[in-house]
């Protein structure tokens, strides 16, 4: 009889989340991080980077809906989209569902993540060969510094601000992101845990405030990220995520979502009081 195998995500050295796993599908070490894909008992397949849960088949839709559709339905006609990170493919999959999109460039630093997900997690990686997608294996920092292209929407689909994603949480990076945005472009970034990373959220919102005239943060709750309640930051010079949100575009898109809808779009920007106390002074609208 097979013995019980459990995996634990240790977060911040003081909290652990345990999952029963049936088997390990991939385990590797790239030059950037460790990459594991396991089959869990209750949540389907799971991707971990440096032991931190990135994706499970059971709840990835929450994150990928919210990083993508909030900006994509705020912008009136997003044609060119840039994704930094996002090697599992879930964000690209959602972007490519929008008919207005002509081209999506995705810049992922770690080929091992892409290859492991292509082989083992088709649920997120299924569109990584889409004709409108240009997948570049490179450092996103260098890409935004060097490219001359402009994008309507930029999505920073990063891991936690340790390891390869750490430099994505700084001002020089966002100065270059801004350079790559059209004048009414939007940047949305993985904004970390509401309970455990309020300092990081303050840092990120402060940086966005240096470069953009509209800055907000919105929440989602999922099953597997520590503490459950996590967020995305939103920044633009012209488009307000509530005032410029045209609900009719959601209906007319005919797209069906498992998490996102018009009410969730608005509600996600309502912040709990303990969070407001920490970040409200950094928001701009
Ligand atoms: N990127 C954000 C993952 C953060 C999870 N952190 C953690 N488990 N400690 C997810 C990538 C999905 N495309």
mmCIF file of C-alpha atoms and ligand atoms in Angstrom:
data_model
loop_
_atom_site.group_PDB
_atom_site.id
_atom_site.type_symbol
_atom_site.label_atom_id
_atom_site.label_comp_id
_atom_site.label_asym_id
_atom_site.label_seq_id
_atom_site.Cartn_x
_atom_site.Cartn_y
_atom_site.Cartn_z
ATOM 1 C CA UNK A 1 0.000 0.000 0.000
ATOM 2 C CA UNK A 2 1.252 3.452 -0.875
ATOM 3 C CA UNK A 3 2.057 5.510 2.163
ATOM 4 C CA UNK A 4 0.639 8.950 2.724
ATOM 5 C CA UNK A 5 2.728 11.623 0.996
ATOM 6 C CA UNK A 6 2.224 15.214 2.064
ATOM 7 C CA UNK A 7 3.822 18.377 0.762
ATOM 8 C CA UNK A 8 4.079 21.577 2.730
ATOM 9 C CA UNK A 9 4.393 25.147 1.523
ATOM 10 C CA UNK A 10 6.336 26.947 4.211
ATOM 11 C CA UNK A 11 5.521 30.633 4.014
ATOM 12 C CA UNK A 12 7.593 33.316 5.748
ATOM 13 C CA UNK A 13 8.984 30.702 8.118
ATOM 14 C CA UNK A 14 5.997 30.813 10.402
ATOM 15 C CA UNK A 15 3.080 29.253 8.606
ATOM 16 C CA UNK A 16 2.647 26.061 6.640
ATOM 17 C CA UNK A 17 0.008 24.752 4.261
ATOM 18 C CA UNK A 18 -0.077 20.988 3.682
ATOM 19 C CA UNK A 19 -1.387 19.082 0.699
ATOM 20 C CA UNK A 20 -1.728 15.363 0.176
ATOM 21 C CA UNK A 21 0.056 14.394 -3.008
ATOM 22 C CA UNK A 22 -0.337 11.302 -5.148
ATOM 23 C CA UNK A 23 2.779 11.673 -7.240
ATOM 24 C CA UNK A 24 5.541 13.943 -8.374
ATOM 25 C CA UNK A 25 5.336 14.632 -12.097
ATOM 26 C CA UNK A 26 8.370 16.878 -12.468
ATOM 27 C CA UNK A 27 11.102 18.089 -10.207
ATOM 28 C CA UNK A 28 13.956 20.257 -11.421
ATOM 29 C CA UNK A 29 16.316 23.052 -10.522
ATOM 30 C CA UNK A 30 16.783 25.811 -13.060
ATOM 31 C CA UNK A 31 19.381 28.563 -12.808
ATOM 32 C CA UNK A 32 16.676 30.698 -11.155
ATOM 33 C CA UNK A 33 14.644 28.467 -8.856
ATOM 34 C CA UNK A 34 13.379 24.993 -8.108
ATOM 35 C CA UNK A 35 10.408 23.924 -10.200
ATOM 36 C CA UNK A 36 8.024 21.151 -9.154
ATOM 37 C CA UNK A 37 4.818 19.811 -10.592
ATOM 38 C CA UNK A 38 2.890 17.393 -8.399
ATOM 39 C CA UNK A 39 -0.453 15.707 -8.585
ATOM 40 C CA UNK A 40 -2.375 16.470 -5.414
ATOM 41 C CA UNK A 41 -5.206 14.449 -3.974
ATOM 42 C CA UNK A 42 -7.741 17.290 -3.750
ATOM 43 C CA UNK A 43 -6.649 20.171 -5.978
ATOM 44 C CA UNK A 44 -5.497 18.551 -9.199
ATOM 45 C CA UNK A 45 -2.034 19.280 -10.520
ATOM 46 C CA UNK A 46 0.043 21.896 -8.752
ATOM 47 C CA UNK A 47 3.050 23.990 -9.815
ATOM 48 C CA UNK A 48 5.522 25.169 -7.181
ATOM 49 C CA UNK A 49 8.452 27.550 -7.615
ATOM 50 C CA UNK A 50 10.981 27.390 -4.793
ATOM 51 C CA UNK A 51 8.416 25.428 -2.810
ATOM 52 C CA UNK A 52 5.729 28.127 -3.123
ATOM 53 C CA UNK A 53 2.411 27.211 -4.735
ATOM 54 C CA UNK A 54 1.923 29.099 -8.004
ATOM 55 C CA UNK A 55 -0.956 27.275 -9.622
ATOM 56 C CA UNK A 56 -3.379 24.477 -8.865
ATOM 57 C CA UNK A 57 -5.890 23.174 -11.364
ATOM 58 C CA UNK A 58 -8.630 23.661 -8.802
ATOM 59 C CA UNK A 59 -8.266 27.405 -8.207
ATOM 60 C CA UNK A 60 -5.998 28.934 -10.882
ATOM 61 C CA UNK A 61 -9.033 30.447 -12.585
ATOM 62 C CA UNK A 62 -9.480 32.970 -9.778
ATOM 63 C CA UNK A 63 -6.024 34.490 -10.194
ATOM 64 C CA UNK A 64 -5.991 34.349 -13.982
ATOM 65 C CA UNK A 65 -9.461 35.871 -14.321
ATOM 66 C CA UNK A 66 -8.601 38.707 -12.000
ATOM 67 C CA UNK A 67 -5.155 39.639 -13.294
ATOM 68 C CA UNK A 68 -6.501 39.677 -16.849
ATOM 69 C CA UNK A 69 -10.122 40.709 -17.133
ATOM 70 C CA UNK A 70 -10.138 43.696 -14.778
ATOM 71 C CA UNK A 71 -7.696 45.685 -16.980
ATOM 72 C CA UNK A 72 -8.882 44.105 -20.234
ATOM 73 C CA UNK A 73 -12.451 45.265 -19.617
ATOM 74 C CA UNK A 74 -11.380 48.681 -18.315
ATOM 75 C CA UNK A 75 -9.367 49.493 -21.427
ATOM 76 C CA UNK A 76 -11.827 50.308 -24.244
ATOM 77 C CA UNK A 77 -9.980 48.348 -26.934
ATOM 78 C CA UNK A 78 -6.867 46.431 -25.850
ATOM 79 C CA UNK A 79 -4.962 45.207 -28.907
ATOM 80 C CA UNK A 80 -1.403 44.722 -27.715
ATOM 81 C CA UNK A 81 -0.719 43.040 -24.401
ATOM 82 C CA UNK A 82 2.552 42.283 -22.628
ATOM 83 C CA UNK A 83 2.853 39.650 -19.909
ATOM 84 C CA UNK A 84 5.969 39.594 -17.734
ATOM 85 C CA UNK A 85 6.346 36.161 -16.125
ATOM 86 C CA UNK A 86 3.329 33.916 -16.288
ATOM 87 C CA UNK A 87 5.257 30.838 -17.448
ATOM 88 C CA UNK A 88 2.400 28.480 -16.601
ATOM 89 C CA UNK A 89 0.377 30.083 -19.425
ATOM 90 C CA UNK A 90 -2.818 30.827 -17.501
ATOM 91 C CA UNK A 91 -2.664 34.587 -17.990
ATOM 92 C CA UNK A 92 -1.904 34.276 -21.707
ATOM 93 C CA UNK A 93 -4.828 31.866 -22.042
ATOM 94 C CA UNK A 94 -7.227 34.480 -20.613
ATOM 95 C CA UNK A 95 -5.751 37.412 -22.587
ATOM 96 C CA UNK A 96 -6.108 35.504 -25.838
ATOM 97 C CA UNK A 97 -9.835 35.005 -25.274
ATOM 98 C CA UNK A 98 -10.366 38.734 -25.937
ATOM 99 C CA UNK A 99 -11.233 39.287 -29.597
ATOM 100 C CA UNK A 100 -9.703 42.776 -29.663
ATOM 101 C CA UNK A 101 -6.236 41.333 -29.024
ATOM 102 C CA UNK A 102 -3.954 41.384 -32.052
ATOM 103 C CA UNK A 103 -0.779 40.411 -30.321
ATOM 104 C CA UNK A 104 0.308 39.182 -26.911
ATOM 105 C CA UNK A 105 3.989 39.140 -25.988
ATOM 106 C CA UNK A 106 4.950 37.064 -22.982
ATOM 107 C CA UNK A 107 8.420 37.344 -21.464
ATOM 108 C CA UNK A 108 9.213 34.569 -18.997
ATOM 109 C CA UNK A 109 12.665 34.269 -17.485
ATOM 110 C CA UNK A 110 12.546 30.545 -16.742
ATOM 111 C CA UNK A 111 12.222 28.086 -19.622
ATOM 112 C CA UNK A 112 11.957 25.212 -17.171
ATOM 113 C CA UNK A 113 8.614 26.536 -15.875
ATOM 114 C CA UNK A 114 7.237 26.802 -19.414
ATOM 115 C CA UNK A 115 8.451 23.340 -20.413
ATOM 116 C CA UNK A 116 7.197 21.669 -17.222
ATOM 117 C CA UNK A 117 3.758 23.270 -17.595
ATOM 118 C CA UNK A 118 3.560 22.470 -21.304
ATOM 119 C CA UNK A 119 4.187 18.860 -20.505
ATOM 120 C CA UNK A 120 2.177 18.448 -17.314
ATOM 121 C CA UNK A 121 -0.394 21.235 -16.910
ATOM 122 C CA UNK A 122 -2.218 21.654 -20.238
ATOM 123 C CA UNK A 123 -5.079 23.346 -18.395
ATOM 124 C CA UNK A 124 -2.979 26.517 -18.080
ATOM 125 C CA UNK A 125 -0.423 26.003 -20.861
ATOM 126 C CA UNK A 126 -2.761 24.997 -23.680
ATOM 127 C CA UNK A 127 -2.489 28.308 -25.569
ATOM 128 C CA UNK A 128 1.258 28.805 -25.314
ATOM 129 C CA UNK A 129 1.536 27.955 -29.017
ATOM 130 C CA UNK A 130 -1.281 30.320 -30.025
ATOM 131 C CA UNK A 131 -0.527 32.204 -33.291
ATOM 132 C CA UNK A 132 -1.119 35.601 -31.622
ATOM 133 C CA UNK A 133 1.311 34.810 -28.806
ATOM 134 C CA UNK A 134 5.000 35.606 -28.989
ATOM 135 C CA UNK A 135 6.717 33.759 -26.168
ATOM 136 C CA UNK A 136 10.161 35.092 -25.322
ATOM 137 C CA UNK A 137 12.411 33.376 -22.806
ATOM 138 C CA UNK A 138 14.291 36.303 -21.326
ATOM 139 C CA UNK A 139 14.552 38.639 -18.381
ATOM 140 C CA UNK A 140 11.447 40.882 -18.284
ATOM 141 C CA UNK A 141 13.564 43.662 -16.790
ATOM 142 C CA UNK A 142 15.782 43.734 -19.864
ATOM 143 C CA UNK A 143 12.837 43.386 -22.201
ATOM 144 C CA UNK A 144 11.009 46.482 -20.957
ATOM 145 C CA UNK A 145 14.299 48.398 -20.929
ATOM 146 C CA UNK A 146 15.111 47.577 -24.540
ATOM 147 C CA UNK A 147 11.892 47.149 -26.504
ATOM 148 C CA UNK A 148 10.497 49.962 -28.638
ATOM 149 C CA UNK A 149 7.011 48.400 -28.750
ATOM 150 C CA UNK A 150 4.056 49.974 -26.942
ATOM 151 C CA UNK A 151 1.317 48.014 -25.221
ATOM 152 C CA UNK A 152 -2.245 48.806 -24.148
ATOM 153 C CA UNK A 153 -2.129 46.477 -21.175
ATOM 154 C CA UNK A 154 0.887 45.117 -19.284
ATOM 155 C CA UNK A 155 0.425 42.306 -16.762
ATOM 156 C CA UNK A 156 3.149 41.537 -14.237
ATOM 157 C CA UNK A 157 2.456 37.909 -13.378
ATOM 158 C CA UNK A 158 5.246 37.360 -10.891
ATOM 159 C CA UNK A 159 6.104 35.136 -7.969
ATOM 160 C CA UNK A 160 6.735 36.497 -4.476
ATOM 161 C CA UNK A 161 9.312 39.315 -4.180
ATOM 162 C CA UNK A 162 12.138 36.916 -3.366
ATOM 163 C CA UNK A 163 14.305 35.084 -5.891
ATOM 164 C CA UNK A 164 13.953 35.913 -9.576
ATOM 165 C CA UNK A 165 10.963 38.245 -9.106
ATOM 166 C CA UNK A 166 12.571 40.563 -6.528
ATOM 167 C CA UNK A 167 13.794 43.159 -9.080
ATOM 168 C CA UNK A 168 10.255 43.424 -10.470
ATOM 169 C CA UNK A 169 9.250 45.221 -7.292
ATOM 170 C CA UNK A 170 11.283 48.378 -7.928
ATOM 171 C CA UNK A 171 11.017 51.838 -9.406
ATOM 172 C CA UNK A 172 13.460 51.531 -12.319
ATOM 173 C CA UNK A 173 11.436 48.607 -13.623
ATOM 174 C CA UNK A 174 8.187 50.590 -13.533
ATOM 175 C CA UNK A 175 9.777 53.547 -15.250
ATOM 176 C CA UNK A 176 10.503 51.222 -18.164
ATOM 177 C CA UNK A 177 7.044 49.651 -17.944
ATOM 178 C CA UNK A 178 5.591 53.116 -18.323
ATOM 179 C CA UNK A 179 7.769 53.769 -21.366
ATOM 180 C CA UNK A 180 6.274 50.615 -22.965
ATOM 181 C CA UNK A 181 2.651 51.673 -22.356
ATOM 182 C CA UNK A 182 0.455 53.651 -24.743
ATOM 183 C CA UNK A 183 -0.832 56.929 -23.303
ATOM 184 C CA UNK A 184 -3.984 55.288 -21.950
ATOM 185 C CA UNK A 185 -2.281 52.023 -21.063
ATOM 186 C CA UNK A 186 -2.838 50.026 -17.869
ATOM 187 C CA UNK A 187 -0.401 48.008 -15.798
ATOM 188 C CA UNK A 188 -1.636 45.379 -13.354
ATOM 189 C CA UNK A 189 0.798 43.590 -11.063
ATOM 190 C CA UNK A 190 0.692 40.624 -8.714
ATOM 191 C CA UNK A 191 0.215 42.505 -5.445
ATOM 192 C CA UNK A 192 0.873 39.926 -2.750
ATOM 193 C CA UNK A 193 -0.852 38.872 0.463
ATOM 194 C CA UNK A 194 -3.101 41.349 2.231
ATOM 195 C CA UNK A 195 -2.423 39.799 5.639
ATOM 196 C CA UNK A 196 1.307 39.191 5.394
ATOM 197 C CA UNK A 197 2.771 41.648 2.892
ATOM 198 C CA UNK A 198 1.225 45.010 3.633
ATOM 199 C CA UNK A 199 4.687 46.569 3.644
ATOM 200 C CA UNK A 200 5.388 45.220 0.163
ATOM 201 C CA UNK A 201 2.009 46.515 -0.967
ATOM 202 C CA UNK A 202 2.893 49.954 0.351
ATOM 203 C CA UNK A 203 6.237 49.862 -1.454
ATOM 204 C CA UNK A 204 4.633 48.809 -4.732
ATOM 205 C CA UNK A 205 1.831 51.384 -4.515
ATOM 206 C CA UNK A 206 4.380 54.073 -3.669
ATOM 207 C CA UNK A 207 6.446 53.190 -6.734
ATOM 208 C CA UNK A 208 3.365 53.197 -8.972
ATOM 209 C CA UNK A 209 2.429 56.594 -7.546
ATOM 210 C CA UNK A 210 5.792 57.980 -8.706
ATOM 211 C CA UNK A 211 4.982 57.092 -12.293
ATOM 212 C CA UNK A 212 1.187 57.060 -12.743
ATOM 213 C CA UNK A 213 -1.678 59.421 -11.940
ATOM 214 C CA UNK A 214 -4.189 56.664 -11.126
ATOM 215 C CA UNK A 215 -3.192 53.971 -8.649
ATOM 216 C CA UNK A 216 -5.433 51.382 -7.004
ATOM 217 C CA UNK A 217 -5.325 47.946 -5.488
ATOM 218 C CA UNK A 218 -7.958 45.226 -5.721
ATOM 219 C CA UNK A 219 -8.483 41.935 -3.959
ATOM 220 C CA UNK A 220 -9.407 38.371 -4.709
ATOM 221 C CA UNK A 221 -9.574 35.362 -2.488
ATOM 222 C CA UNK A 222 -8.348 31.985 -3.560
ATOM 223 C CA UNK A 223 -7.783 28.597 -2.069
ATOM 224 C CA UNK A 224 -4.055 28.133 -2.014
ATOM 225 C CA UNK A 225 -2.150 31.372 -1.508
ATOM 226 C CA UNK A 226 -1.292 31.806 2.173
ATOM 227 C CA UNK A 227 -3.994 33.714 4.020
ATOM 228 C CA UNK A 228 -6.423 33.427 1.121
ATOM 229 C CA UNK A 229 -6.904 37.153 0.553
ATOM 230 C CA UNK A 230 -4.452 38.453 -2.062
ATOM 231 C CA UNK A 231 -4.329 41.439 -4.377
ATOM 232 C CA UNK A 232 -3.342 43.018 -7.648
ATOM 233 C CA UNK A 233 -2.197 46.602 -8.067
ATOM 234 C CA UNK A 234 -3.630 48.698 -10.879
ATOM 235 C CA UNK A 235 -2.062 51.803 -12.461
ATOM 236 C CA UNK A 236 -2.767 54.019 -15.449
ATOM 237 C CA UNK A 237 -2.473 57.688 -16.374
ATOM 238 C CA UNK A 238 -5.964 58.022 -17.787
ATOM 239 C CA UNK A 239 -8.246 55.063 -17.134
ATOM 240 C CA UNK A 240 -9.970 54.612 -13.789
ATOM 241 C CA UNK A 241 -10.893 50.951 -13.163
ATOM 242 C CA UNK A 242 -14.363 51.859 -11.880
ATOM 243 C CA UNK A 243 -15.284 55.111 -13.652
ATOM 244 C CA UNK A 244 -14.042 53.916 -17.028
ATOM 245 C CA UNK A 245 -15.358 50.379 -16.631
ATOM 246 C CA UNK A 246 -17.949 49.772 -19.317
ATOM 247 C CA UNK A 247 -20.051 46.841 -18.099
ATOM 248 C CA UNK A 248 -21.686 46.435 -21.481
ATOM 249 C CA UNK A 249 -18.382 45.229 -22.908
ATOM 250 C CA UNK A 250 -18.454 42.246 -20.569
ATOM 251 C CA UNK A 251 -21.895 41.192 -21.791
ATOM 252 C CA UNK A 252 -21.127 41.824 -25.442
ATOM 253 C CA UNK A 253 -17.869 39.843 -25.248
ATOM 254 C CA UNK A 254 -19.966 36.691 -24.764
ATOM 255 C CA UNK A 255 -17.133 35.318 -22.659
ATOM 256 C CA UNK A 256 -17.989 33.091 -19.694
ATOM 257 C CA UNK A 257 -15.928 33.242 -16.520
ATOM 258 C CA UNK A 258 -15.755 31.115 -13.405
ATOM 259 C CA UNK A 259 -14.812 33.971 -11.060
ATOM 260 C CA UNK A 260 -14.901 37.322 -12.842
ATOM 261 C CA UNK A 261 -18.134 39.195 -13.553
ATOM 262 C CA UNK A 262 -19.279 42.833 -13.604
ATOM 263 C CA UNK A 263 -20.133 42.883 -9.892
ATOM 264 C CA UNK A 264 -16.842 41.258 -8.875
ATOM 265 C CA UNK A 265 -14.961 43.818 -10.994
ATOM 266 C CA UNK A 266 -16.400 46.676 -8.940
ATOM 267 C CA UNK A 267 -16.466 44.898 -5.599
ATOM 268 C CA UNK A 268 -12.817 43.863 -5.798
ATOM 269 C CA UNK A 269 -11.781 47.491 -5.275
ATOM 270 C CA UNK A 270 -13.660 47.705 -1.961
ATOM 271 C CA UNK A 271 -10.971 47.242 0.666
ATOM 272 C CA UNK A 272 -11.361 45.875 4.200
ATOM 273 C CA UNK A 273 -10.762 48.550 6.854
ATOM 274 C CA UNK A 274 -7.506 47.094 8.221
ATOM 275 C CA UNK A 275 -6.108 47.181 4.701
ATOM 276 C CA UNK A 276 -7.415 50.669 3.978
ATOM 277 C CA UNK A 277 -5.628 51.927 7.057
ATOM 278 C CA UNK A 278 -2.357 50.691 5.544
ATOM 279 C CA UNK A 279 -2.718 51.657 1.878
ATOM 280 C CA UNK A 280 -5.433 54.274 1.387
ATOM 281 C CA UNK A 281 -3.002 57.221 1.520
ATOM 282 C CA UNK A 282 -1.053 55.716 -1.370
ATOM 283 C CA UNK A 283 -4.002 55.358 -3.744
ATOM 284 C CA UNK A 284 -4.628 57.944 -6.474
ATOM 285 C CA UNK A 285 -7.747 58.464 -8.534
HETATM 286 N N1 LIG B 1 1.969 34.084 -9.264
HETATM 287 C C1 LIG B 1 1.770 34.557 -7.914
HETATM 288 C C2 LIG B 1 1.999 33.529 -6.916
HETATM 289 C C3 LIG B 1 2.206 33.989 -5.528
HETATM 290 C C4 LIG B 1 2.022 32.818 -4.653
HETATM 291 N N2 LIG B 1 2.756 32.895 -3.435
HETATM 292 C C5 LIG B 1 2.817 31.893 -2.543
HETATM 293 N N3 LIG B 1 2.216 30.766 -2.773
HETATM 294 N N4 LIG B 1 3.490 32.079 -1.463
HETATM 295 C C6 LIG B 1 1.221 33.003 -9.719
HETATM 296 C C7 LIG B 1 1.454 32.705 -11.152
HETATM 297 C C8 LIG B 1 0.216 32.288 -11.840
HETATM 298 N N5 LIG B 1 0.284 32.510 -13.233
#
